Coordinates of C-alpha atoms and ligand atoms in Angstrom, one line a residue:
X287 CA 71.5 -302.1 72.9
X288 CA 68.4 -301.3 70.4
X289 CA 69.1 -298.5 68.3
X290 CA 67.2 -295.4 70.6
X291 CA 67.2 -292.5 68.1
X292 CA 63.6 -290.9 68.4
X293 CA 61.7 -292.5 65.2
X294 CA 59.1 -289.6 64.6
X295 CA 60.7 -285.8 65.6
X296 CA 57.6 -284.1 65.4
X297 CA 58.0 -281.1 62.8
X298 CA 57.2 -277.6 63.1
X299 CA 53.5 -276.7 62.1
X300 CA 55.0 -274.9 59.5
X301 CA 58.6 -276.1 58.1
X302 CA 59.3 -273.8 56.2
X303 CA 61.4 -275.2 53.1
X304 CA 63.6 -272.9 50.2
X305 CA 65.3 -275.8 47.9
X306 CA 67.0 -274.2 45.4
X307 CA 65.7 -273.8 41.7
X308 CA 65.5 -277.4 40.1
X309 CA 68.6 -278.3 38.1
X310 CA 68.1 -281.3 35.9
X311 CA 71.9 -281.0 35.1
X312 CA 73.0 -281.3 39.1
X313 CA 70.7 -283.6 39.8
X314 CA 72.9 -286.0 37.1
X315 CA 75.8 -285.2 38.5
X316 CA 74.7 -286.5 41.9
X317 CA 72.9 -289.2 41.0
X318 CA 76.3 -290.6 39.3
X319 CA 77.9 -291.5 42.8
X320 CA 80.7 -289.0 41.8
X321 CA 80.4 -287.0 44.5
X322 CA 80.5 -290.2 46.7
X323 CA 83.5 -291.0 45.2
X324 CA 85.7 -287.4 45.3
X325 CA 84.3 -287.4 49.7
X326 CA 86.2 -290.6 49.6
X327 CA 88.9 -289.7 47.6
X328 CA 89.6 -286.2 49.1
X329 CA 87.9 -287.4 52.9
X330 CA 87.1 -283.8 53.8
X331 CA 84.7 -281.8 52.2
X332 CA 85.3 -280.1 48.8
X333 CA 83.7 -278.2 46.1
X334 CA 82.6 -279.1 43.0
X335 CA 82.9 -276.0 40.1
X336 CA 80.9 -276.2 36.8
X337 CA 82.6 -274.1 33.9
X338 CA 80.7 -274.4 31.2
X339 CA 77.5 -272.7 33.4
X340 CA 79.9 -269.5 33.7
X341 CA 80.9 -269.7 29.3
X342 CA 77.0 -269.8 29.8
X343 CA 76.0 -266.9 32.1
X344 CA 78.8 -265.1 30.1
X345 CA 77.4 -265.3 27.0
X346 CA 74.2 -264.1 27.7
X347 CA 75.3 -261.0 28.7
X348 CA 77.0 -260.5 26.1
X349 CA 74.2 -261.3 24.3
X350 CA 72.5 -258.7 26.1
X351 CA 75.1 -256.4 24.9
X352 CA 74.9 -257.0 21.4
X353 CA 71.1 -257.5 21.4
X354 CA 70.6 -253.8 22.1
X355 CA 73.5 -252.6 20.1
X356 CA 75.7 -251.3 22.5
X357 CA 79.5 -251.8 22.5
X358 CA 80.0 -253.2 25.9
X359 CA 82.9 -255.3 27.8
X360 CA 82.8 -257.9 31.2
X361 CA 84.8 -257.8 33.7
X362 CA 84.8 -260.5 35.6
X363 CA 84.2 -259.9 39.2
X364 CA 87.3 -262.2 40.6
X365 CA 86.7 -261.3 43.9
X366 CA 83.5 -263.9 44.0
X367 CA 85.7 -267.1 43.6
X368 CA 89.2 -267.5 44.3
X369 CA 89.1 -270.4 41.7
X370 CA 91.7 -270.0 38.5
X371 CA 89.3 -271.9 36.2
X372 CA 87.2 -269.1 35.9
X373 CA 89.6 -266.3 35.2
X374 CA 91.1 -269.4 32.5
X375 CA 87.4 -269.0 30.9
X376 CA 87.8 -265.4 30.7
X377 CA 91.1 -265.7 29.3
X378 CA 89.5 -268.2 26.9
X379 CA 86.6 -265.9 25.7
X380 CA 88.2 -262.9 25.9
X381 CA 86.7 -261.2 28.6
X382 CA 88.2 -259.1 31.2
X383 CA 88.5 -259.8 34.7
X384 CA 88.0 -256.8 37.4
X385 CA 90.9 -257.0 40.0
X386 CA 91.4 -255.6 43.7
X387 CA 94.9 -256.5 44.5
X388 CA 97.9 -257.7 43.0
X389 CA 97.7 -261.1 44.1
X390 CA 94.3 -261.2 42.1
X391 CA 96.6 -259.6 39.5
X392 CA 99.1 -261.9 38.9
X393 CA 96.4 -264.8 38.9
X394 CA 94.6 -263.1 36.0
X395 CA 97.8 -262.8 33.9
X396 CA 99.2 -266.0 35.1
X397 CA 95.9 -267.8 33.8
X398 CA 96.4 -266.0 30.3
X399 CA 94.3 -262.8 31.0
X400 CA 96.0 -259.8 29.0
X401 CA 96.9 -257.0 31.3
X402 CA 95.0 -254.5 28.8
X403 CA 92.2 -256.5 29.6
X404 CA 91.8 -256.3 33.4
X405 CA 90.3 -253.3 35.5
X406 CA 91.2 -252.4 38.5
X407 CA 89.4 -251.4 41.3
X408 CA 89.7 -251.3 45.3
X409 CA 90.1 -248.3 47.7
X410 CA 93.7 -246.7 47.9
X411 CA 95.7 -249.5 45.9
X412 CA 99.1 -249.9 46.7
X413 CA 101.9 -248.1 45.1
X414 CA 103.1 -252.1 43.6
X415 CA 99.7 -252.6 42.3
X416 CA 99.6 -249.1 40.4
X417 CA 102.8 -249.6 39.0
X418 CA 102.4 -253.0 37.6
X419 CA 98.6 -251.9 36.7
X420 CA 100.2 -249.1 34.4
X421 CA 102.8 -251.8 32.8
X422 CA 100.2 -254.0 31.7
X423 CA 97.9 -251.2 30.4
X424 CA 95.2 -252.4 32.8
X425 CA 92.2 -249.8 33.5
X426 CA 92.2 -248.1 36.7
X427 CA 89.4 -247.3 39.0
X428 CA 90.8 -244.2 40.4
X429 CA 89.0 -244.1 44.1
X430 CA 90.8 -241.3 45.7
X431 CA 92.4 -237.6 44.8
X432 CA 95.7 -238.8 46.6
X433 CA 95.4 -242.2 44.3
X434 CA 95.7 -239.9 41.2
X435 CA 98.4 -237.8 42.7
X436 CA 100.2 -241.4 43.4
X437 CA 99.1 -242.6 39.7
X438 CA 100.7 -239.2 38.4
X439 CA 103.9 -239.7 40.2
X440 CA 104.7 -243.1 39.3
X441 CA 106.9 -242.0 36.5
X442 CA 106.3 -245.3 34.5
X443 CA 107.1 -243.9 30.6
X444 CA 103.5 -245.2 29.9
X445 CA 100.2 -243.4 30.5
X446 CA 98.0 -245.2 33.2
X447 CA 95.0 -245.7 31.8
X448 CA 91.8 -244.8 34.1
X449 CA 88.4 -244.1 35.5
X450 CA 87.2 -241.7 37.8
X451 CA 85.2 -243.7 40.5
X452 CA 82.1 -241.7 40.9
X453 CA 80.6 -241.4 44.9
X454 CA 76.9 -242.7 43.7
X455 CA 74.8 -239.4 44.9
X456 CA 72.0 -241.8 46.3
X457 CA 74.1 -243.9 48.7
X458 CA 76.1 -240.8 50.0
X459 CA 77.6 -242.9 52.9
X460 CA 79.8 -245.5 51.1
X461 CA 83.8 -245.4 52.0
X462 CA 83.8 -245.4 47.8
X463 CA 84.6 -243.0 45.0
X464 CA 84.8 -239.4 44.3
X465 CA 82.5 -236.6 45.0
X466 CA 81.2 -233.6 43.0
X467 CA 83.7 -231.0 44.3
X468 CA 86.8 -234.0 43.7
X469 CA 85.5 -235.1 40.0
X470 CA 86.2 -231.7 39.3
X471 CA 89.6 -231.2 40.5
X472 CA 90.7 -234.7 39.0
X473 CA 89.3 -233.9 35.7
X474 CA 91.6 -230.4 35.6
X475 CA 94.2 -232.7 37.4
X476 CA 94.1 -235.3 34.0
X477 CA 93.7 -232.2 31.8
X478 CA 97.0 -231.0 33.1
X479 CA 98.9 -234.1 32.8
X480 CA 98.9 -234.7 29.4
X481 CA 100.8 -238.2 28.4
X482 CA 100.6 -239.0 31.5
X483 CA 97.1 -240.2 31.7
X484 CA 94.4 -241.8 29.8
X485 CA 91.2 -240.7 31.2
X486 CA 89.2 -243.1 29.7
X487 CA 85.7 -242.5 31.7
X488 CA 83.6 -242.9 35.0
X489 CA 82.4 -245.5 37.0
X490 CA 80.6 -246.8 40.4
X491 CA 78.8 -250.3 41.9
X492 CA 76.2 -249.8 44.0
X493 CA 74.9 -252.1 46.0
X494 CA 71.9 -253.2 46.4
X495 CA 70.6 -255.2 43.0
X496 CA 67.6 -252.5 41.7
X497 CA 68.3 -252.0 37.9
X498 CA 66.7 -248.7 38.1
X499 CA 69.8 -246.9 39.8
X500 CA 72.1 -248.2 38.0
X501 CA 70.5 -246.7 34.9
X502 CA 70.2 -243.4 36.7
X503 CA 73.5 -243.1 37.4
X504 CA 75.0 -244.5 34.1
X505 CA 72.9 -241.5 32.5
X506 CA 74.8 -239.1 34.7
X507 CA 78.0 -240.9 34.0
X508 CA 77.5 -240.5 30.0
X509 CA 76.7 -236.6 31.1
X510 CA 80.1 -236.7 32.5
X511 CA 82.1 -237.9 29.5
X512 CA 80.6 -235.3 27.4
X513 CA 81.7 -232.8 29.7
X514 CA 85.1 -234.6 29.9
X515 CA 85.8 -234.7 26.3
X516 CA 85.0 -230.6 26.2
X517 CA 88.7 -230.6 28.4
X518 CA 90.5 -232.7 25.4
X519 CA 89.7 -235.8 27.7
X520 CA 89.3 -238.9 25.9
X521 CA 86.4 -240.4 28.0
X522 CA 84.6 -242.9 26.1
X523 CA 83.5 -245.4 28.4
X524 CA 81.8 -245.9 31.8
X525 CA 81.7 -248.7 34.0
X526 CA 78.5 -249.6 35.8
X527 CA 80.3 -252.2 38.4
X528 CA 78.5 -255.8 39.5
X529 CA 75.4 -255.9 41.4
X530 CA 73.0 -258.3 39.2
X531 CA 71.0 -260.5 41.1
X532 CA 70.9 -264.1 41.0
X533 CA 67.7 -266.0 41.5
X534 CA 68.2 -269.0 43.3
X535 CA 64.8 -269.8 44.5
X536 CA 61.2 -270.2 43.7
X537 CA 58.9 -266.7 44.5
X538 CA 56.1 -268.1 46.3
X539 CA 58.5 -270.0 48.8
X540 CA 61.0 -267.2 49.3
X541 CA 57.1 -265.1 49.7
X542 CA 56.1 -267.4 52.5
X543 CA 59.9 -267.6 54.0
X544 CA 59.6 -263.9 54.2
X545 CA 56.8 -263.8 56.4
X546 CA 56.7 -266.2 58.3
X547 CA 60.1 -267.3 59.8
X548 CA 60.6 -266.5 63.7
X549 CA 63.1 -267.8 66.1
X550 CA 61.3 -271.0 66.6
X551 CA 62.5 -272.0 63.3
X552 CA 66.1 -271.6 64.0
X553 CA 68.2 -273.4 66.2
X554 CA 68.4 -271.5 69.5
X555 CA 65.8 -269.4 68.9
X556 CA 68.2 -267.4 66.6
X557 CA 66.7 -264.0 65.6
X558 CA 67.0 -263.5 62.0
X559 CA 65.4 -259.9 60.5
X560 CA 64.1 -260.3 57.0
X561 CA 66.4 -257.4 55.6
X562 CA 69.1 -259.6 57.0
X563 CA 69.1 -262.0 53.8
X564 CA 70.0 -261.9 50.9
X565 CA 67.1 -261.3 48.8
X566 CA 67.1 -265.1 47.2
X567 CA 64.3 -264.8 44.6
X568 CA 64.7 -261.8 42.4
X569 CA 62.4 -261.5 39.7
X570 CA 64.6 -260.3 37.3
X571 CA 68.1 -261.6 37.5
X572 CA 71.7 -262.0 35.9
X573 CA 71.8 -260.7 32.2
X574 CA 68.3 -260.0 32.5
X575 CA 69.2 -257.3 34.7
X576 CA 71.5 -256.2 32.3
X577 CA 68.3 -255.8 29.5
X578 CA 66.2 -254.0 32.1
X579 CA 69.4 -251.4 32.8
X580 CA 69.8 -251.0 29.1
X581 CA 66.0 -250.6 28.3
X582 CA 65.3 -248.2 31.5
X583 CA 65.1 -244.5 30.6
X584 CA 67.7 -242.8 32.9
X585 CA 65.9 -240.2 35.0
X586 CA 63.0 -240.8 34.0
X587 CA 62.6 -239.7 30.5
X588 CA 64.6 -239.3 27.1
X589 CA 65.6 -242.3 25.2
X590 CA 66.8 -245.7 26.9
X591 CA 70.5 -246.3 28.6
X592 CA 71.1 -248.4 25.3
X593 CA 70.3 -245.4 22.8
X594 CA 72.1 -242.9 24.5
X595 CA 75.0 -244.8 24.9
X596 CA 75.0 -245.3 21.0
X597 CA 74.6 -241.8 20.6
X598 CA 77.2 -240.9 22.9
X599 CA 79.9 -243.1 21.8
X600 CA 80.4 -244.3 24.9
X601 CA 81.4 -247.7 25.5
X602 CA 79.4 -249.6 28.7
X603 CA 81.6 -251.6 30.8
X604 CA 80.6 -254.4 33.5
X605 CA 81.9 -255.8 36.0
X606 CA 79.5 -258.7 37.3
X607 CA 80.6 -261.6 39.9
X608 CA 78.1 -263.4 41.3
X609 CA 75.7 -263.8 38.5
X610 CA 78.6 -264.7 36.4
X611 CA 78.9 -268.1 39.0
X612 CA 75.3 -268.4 39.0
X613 CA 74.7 -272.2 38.9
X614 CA 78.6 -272.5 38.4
X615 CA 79.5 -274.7 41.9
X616 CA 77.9 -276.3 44.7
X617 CA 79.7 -276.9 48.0
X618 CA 79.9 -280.8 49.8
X619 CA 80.0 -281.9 53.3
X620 CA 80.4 -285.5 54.9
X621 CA 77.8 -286.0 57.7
X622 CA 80.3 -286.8 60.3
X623 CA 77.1 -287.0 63.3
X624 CA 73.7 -286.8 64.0
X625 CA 72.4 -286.1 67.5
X626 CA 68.5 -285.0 68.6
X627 CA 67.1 -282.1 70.3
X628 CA 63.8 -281.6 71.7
X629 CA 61.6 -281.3 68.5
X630 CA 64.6 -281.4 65.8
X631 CA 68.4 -282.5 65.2
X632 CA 71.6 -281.3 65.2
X633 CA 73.7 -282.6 61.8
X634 CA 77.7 -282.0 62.3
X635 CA 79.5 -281.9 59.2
X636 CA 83.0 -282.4 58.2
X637 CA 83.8 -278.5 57.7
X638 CA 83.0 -275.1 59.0
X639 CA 80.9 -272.5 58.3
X640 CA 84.2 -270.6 57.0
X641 CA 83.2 -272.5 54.1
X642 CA 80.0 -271.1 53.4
X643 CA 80.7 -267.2 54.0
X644 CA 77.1 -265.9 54.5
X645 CA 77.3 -267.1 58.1
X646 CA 80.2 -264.3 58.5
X647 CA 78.0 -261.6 57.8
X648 CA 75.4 -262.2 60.7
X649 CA 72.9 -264.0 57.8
X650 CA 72.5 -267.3 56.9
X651 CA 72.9 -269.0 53.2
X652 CA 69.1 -270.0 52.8
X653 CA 68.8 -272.2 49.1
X654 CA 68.7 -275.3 51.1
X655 CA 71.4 -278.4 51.5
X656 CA 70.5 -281.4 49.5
X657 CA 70.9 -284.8 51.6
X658 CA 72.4 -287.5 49.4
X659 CA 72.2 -290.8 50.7
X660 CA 75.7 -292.8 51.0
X661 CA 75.6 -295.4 48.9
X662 CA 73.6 -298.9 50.4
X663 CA 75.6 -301.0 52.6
X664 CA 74.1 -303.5 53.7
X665 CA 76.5 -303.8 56.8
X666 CA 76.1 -300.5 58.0
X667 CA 75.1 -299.9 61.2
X668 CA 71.1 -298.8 62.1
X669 CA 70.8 -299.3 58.0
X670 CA 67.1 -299.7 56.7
X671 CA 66.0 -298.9 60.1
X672 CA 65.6 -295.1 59.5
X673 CA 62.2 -292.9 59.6
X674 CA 61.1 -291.8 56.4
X675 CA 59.5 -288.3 56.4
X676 CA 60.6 -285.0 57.3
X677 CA 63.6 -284.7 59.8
X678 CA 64.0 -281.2 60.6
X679 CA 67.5 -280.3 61.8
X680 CA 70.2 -277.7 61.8
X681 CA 73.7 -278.2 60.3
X682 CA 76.8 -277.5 62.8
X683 CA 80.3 -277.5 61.7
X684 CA 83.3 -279.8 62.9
X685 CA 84.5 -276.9 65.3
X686 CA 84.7 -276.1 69.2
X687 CA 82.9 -273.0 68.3
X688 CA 78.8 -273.0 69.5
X689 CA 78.1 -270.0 67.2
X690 CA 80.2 -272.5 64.5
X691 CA 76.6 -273.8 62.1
X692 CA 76.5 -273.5 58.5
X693 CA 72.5 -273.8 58.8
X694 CA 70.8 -272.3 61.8
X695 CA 67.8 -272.8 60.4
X696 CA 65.9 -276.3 61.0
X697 CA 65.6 -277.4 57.7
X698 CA 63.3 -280.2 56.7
X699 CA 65.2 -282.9 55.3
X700 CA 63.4 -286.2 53.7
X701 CA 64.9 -288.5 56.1
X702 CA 67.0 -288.5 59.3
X703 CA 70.7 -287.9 57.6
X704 CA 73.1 -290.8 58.6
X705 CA 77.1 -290.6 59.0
X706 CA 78.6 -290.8 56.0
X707 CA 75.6 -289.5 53.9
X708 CA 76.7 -286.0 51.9
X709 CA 75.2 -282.6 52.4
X710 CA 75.5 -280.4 49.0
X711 CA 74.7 -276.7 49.5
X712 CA 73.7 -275.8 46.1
X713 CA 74.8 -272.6 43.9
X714 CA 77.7 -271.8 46.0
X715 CA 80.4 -270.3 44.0
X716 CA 79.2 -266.5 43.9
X717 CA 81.0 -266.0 47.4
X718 CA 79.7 -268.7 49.5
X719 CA 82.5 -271.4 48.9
X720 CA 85.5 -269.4 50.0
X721 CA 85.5 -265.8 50.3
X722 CA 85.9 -266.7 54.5
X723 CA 87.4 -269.7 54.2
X724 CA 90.5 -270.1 56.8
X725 CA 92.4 -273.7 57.8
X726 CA 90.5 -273.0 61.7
X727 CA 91.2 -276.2 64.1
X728 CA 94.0 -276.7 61.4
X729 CA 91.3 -278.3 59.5
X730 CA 92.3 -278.2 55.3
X731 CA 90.7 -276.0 53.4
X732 CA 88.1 -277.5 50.9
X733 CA 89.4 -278.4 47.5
X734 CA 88.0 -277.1 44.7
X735 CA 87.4 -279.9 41.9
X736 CA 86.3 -278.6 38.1
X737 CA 83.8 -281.7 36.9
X738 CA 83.5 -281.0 32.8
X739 CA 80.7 -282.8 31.4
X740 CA 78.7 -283.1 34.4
X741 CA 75.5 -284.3 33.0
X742 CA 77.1 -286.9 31.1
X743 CA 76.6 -290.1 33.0
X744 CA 79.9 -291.8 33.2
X745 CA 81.7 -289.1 30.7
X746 CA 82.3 -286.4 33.3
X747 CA 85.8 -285.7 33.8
X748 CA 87.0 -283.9 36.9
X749 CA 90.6 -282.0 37.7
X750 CA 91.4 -280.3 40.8
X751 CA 91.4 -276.5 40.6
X752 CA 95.1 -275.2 40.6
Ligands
PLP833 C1 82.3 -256.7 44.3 C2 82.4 -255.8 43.2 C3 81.8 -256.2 41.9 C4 81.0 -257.5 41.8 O1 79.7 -257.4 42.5 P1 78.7 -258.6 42.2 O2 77.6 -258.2 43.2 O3 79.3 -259.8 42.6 O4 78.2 -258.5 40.8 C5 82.0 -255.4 40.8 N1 82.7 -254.2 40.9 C6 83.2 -253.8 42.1 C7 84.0 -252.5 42.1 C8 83.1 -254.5 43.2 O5 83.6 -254.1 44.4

């Protein structure tokens, strides 16, 4: 029987299309078969993690840092990647690393992270994690009255070091931090305690990515110190959390994405609200955010972050995640099928959409999926028989589950994707790759495989993540 596959699907009058940021570097790595090569190897879908772009994204905000003259720490954000490589890089550079629990603990100091360098933060920690917290002389963000009270009672012989977790006055409904009324009975609390505490500052994460916030409130943190160290507190520090953007695609599309996406360009007629993305383009992004924080005049007037911070002696913590991954992994799927619908297809893929997390949070990962062509073969089946040209389709995972698509959207690939061909959604580490991830359909999680020396043809090396 002839091969009956619809030649020409007719597009949408308006595809729209939201590839990700050109990256000459990627664009090596998969042009060198290797990623071929590990779907073989590994015959499931995996991830690929790029170090060196997170010693990269590190650097410059540390360069941020030092460019303005303020004396300034980063904390990495673990929560954004389970992977060890990148807490190994901290460990490396001497960064910190924020934790939540006290399995992300014991990965930090198992990967060579001192425990004086980690902070951390989380609602209403467990009584294990405090104690081992105060051990290793890590920072904690204090979240709660009763935390402190829990903190006080420990009875450890060493002073736990800590932060008072501010309630940011403009998001008044977050689960997080301490109010006005509770600042001030903890600070009389730590007053009282002598030895038994460190308070070494204030901090909060807001969300939401606006730099002009965050410089707000870090002028009311500073405020806070002052009036800290007038009770014999030490309070020399404030943390300012995560929360800078990543830009991971071009302004004009993300403009036209914006306002023109509907149903119709979604599998199932799927309703999508703009405020339901990520925003994806961000004019100013990653340590560049950091720069406009530092150069912003908190409230409105008086000298910027960075000078007051100087003059203060107060030392600026951060505690970024996603922008510290930006560019740092990419996540790879096996086409597995390929099936029509009325006007577009239906690509099925050799994972799930646990593997790409934004899906889990009624939104969709938009920087599009790059279609890399198996390698030719001249035996395979339907080969060199394909339509060139635009092939819009949606991306279902390898599930029972209908609501079970990494891509709702029908995105306009160059050519119909064949079995066997690889799908790599780009820029996936900040949270994508496995923040959901779950062995569903007892289908094995994704391995995550560190490629150093991606660019360089044949002299890329890769290692599984352990
Ligand atoms: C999640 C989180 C971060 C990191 O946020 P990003 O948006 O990834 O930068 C930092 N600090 C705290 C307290 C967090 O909960």
């Amino acid at each position: 029987m002839a091969l009956t596959h619809p030649v020409a699907l007719p597009l949408p009058a308006d595809p729209l299309t939201l590839p990700a940021h050109p990256d000459p570097l990627t664009d090596r790595l998969h042009a060198s078969g290797l990623l071929h090569e590990l779907a073989h190897g590994l015959d499931g879908p995996f991830h690929y993690l790029l170090p060196e772009r997170f010693d990269a994204n590190l650097a410059a905000f540390r360069a941020a840092l030092a460019d303005s003259g303020v004396d300034g720490r980063v904390y990495y954000a673990k929560k954004a990647n389970k992977a060890s490589v990148f807490v190994e890089r901290c460990a490396e550079a001497g960064a910190g690393v924020d934790v939540a629990s006290l399995g992300e603990l014991r990965d930090a100091l198992g990967h060579g992270v001192r425990g004086e360098d980690l902070v951390v933060t989380g609602p209403a920690k467990s009584e294990q994690l405090l104690r081992v917290a105060v051990r290793q002389g890590s920072l904690i963000a204090v979240d709660a009255p009763d935390e402190l009270d829990r903190l006080l009672g420990l009875d450890t012989g060493r002073p736990a070091r800590i932060l008072l977790r501010r309630l940011p006055p403009n998001q008044p409904r977050s689960r997080f931090g301490l109010d006005d009324a509770q600042l001030d009975r903890a600070l009389r609390t730590c007053a009282d305690a002598g030895g038994r505490v460190r308070m070494e500052g204030f901090s909060f994460h807001l969300s939401g990515y606006d730099t002009r916030p965050r410089a707000d409130l870090a002028g009311e943190l500073i405020e806070l110190c002052l009036g800290a160290r007038s009770l014999g507190l030490p309070a020399d520090r404030i943390s300012i959390g995560g929360g800078f953007a990543v830009d991971y695609v071009d302004a004009a599309a993300w403009d036209t994405f914006l306002t023109e996406q509907r149903p119709g360009h979604y599998h199932g007629d799927k309703t999508f609200a703009a405020g339901d993305f990520y925003p994806y383009h961000s004019p100013v992004a990653g340590a560049d955010a950091l720069r406009a924080v530092l150069a912003a005049r908190p409230g409105g007037t008086g000298p910027a972050l960075a000078e007051r911070l100087r003059q203060a002696g107060v030392t600026l913590l951060l505690e970024p995640g996603r922008a510290l991954l930006d560019r740092a992994g990419s996540s790879v799927f096996r086409v597995q099928g390929v099936k029509d619908r009325a006007g577009y297809g239906i690509v099925t893929v050799d994972g799930t959409s646990l593997s790409l997390s934004e899906q889990w949070f009624n939104s969709e990962y938009l920087p599009e999926p790059q279609l890399l062509p198996a390698p030719a073969s001249g035996s395979a089946p339907g080969a060199g028989t394909e339509t060139a040209g635009p092939y819009p389709a949606c991306v279902g995972g390898a599930s029972c589950l209908d609501s079970d698509l990494l891509t709702w959207r029908k995105v306009p690939f160059p050519a119909r994707p064949r079995v066997g061909d690889l799908l790599v959604y780009p820029n996936s580490a900040g949270y994508q790759m496995d923040s959901n991830e779950s062995p569903f359909h007892e289908l094995p999680l994704p391995p995550k495989v560190v490629v150093d020396r991606p660019g360089d043809g044949a002299g890329h090396r890769w290692r599984l993540d352990r």
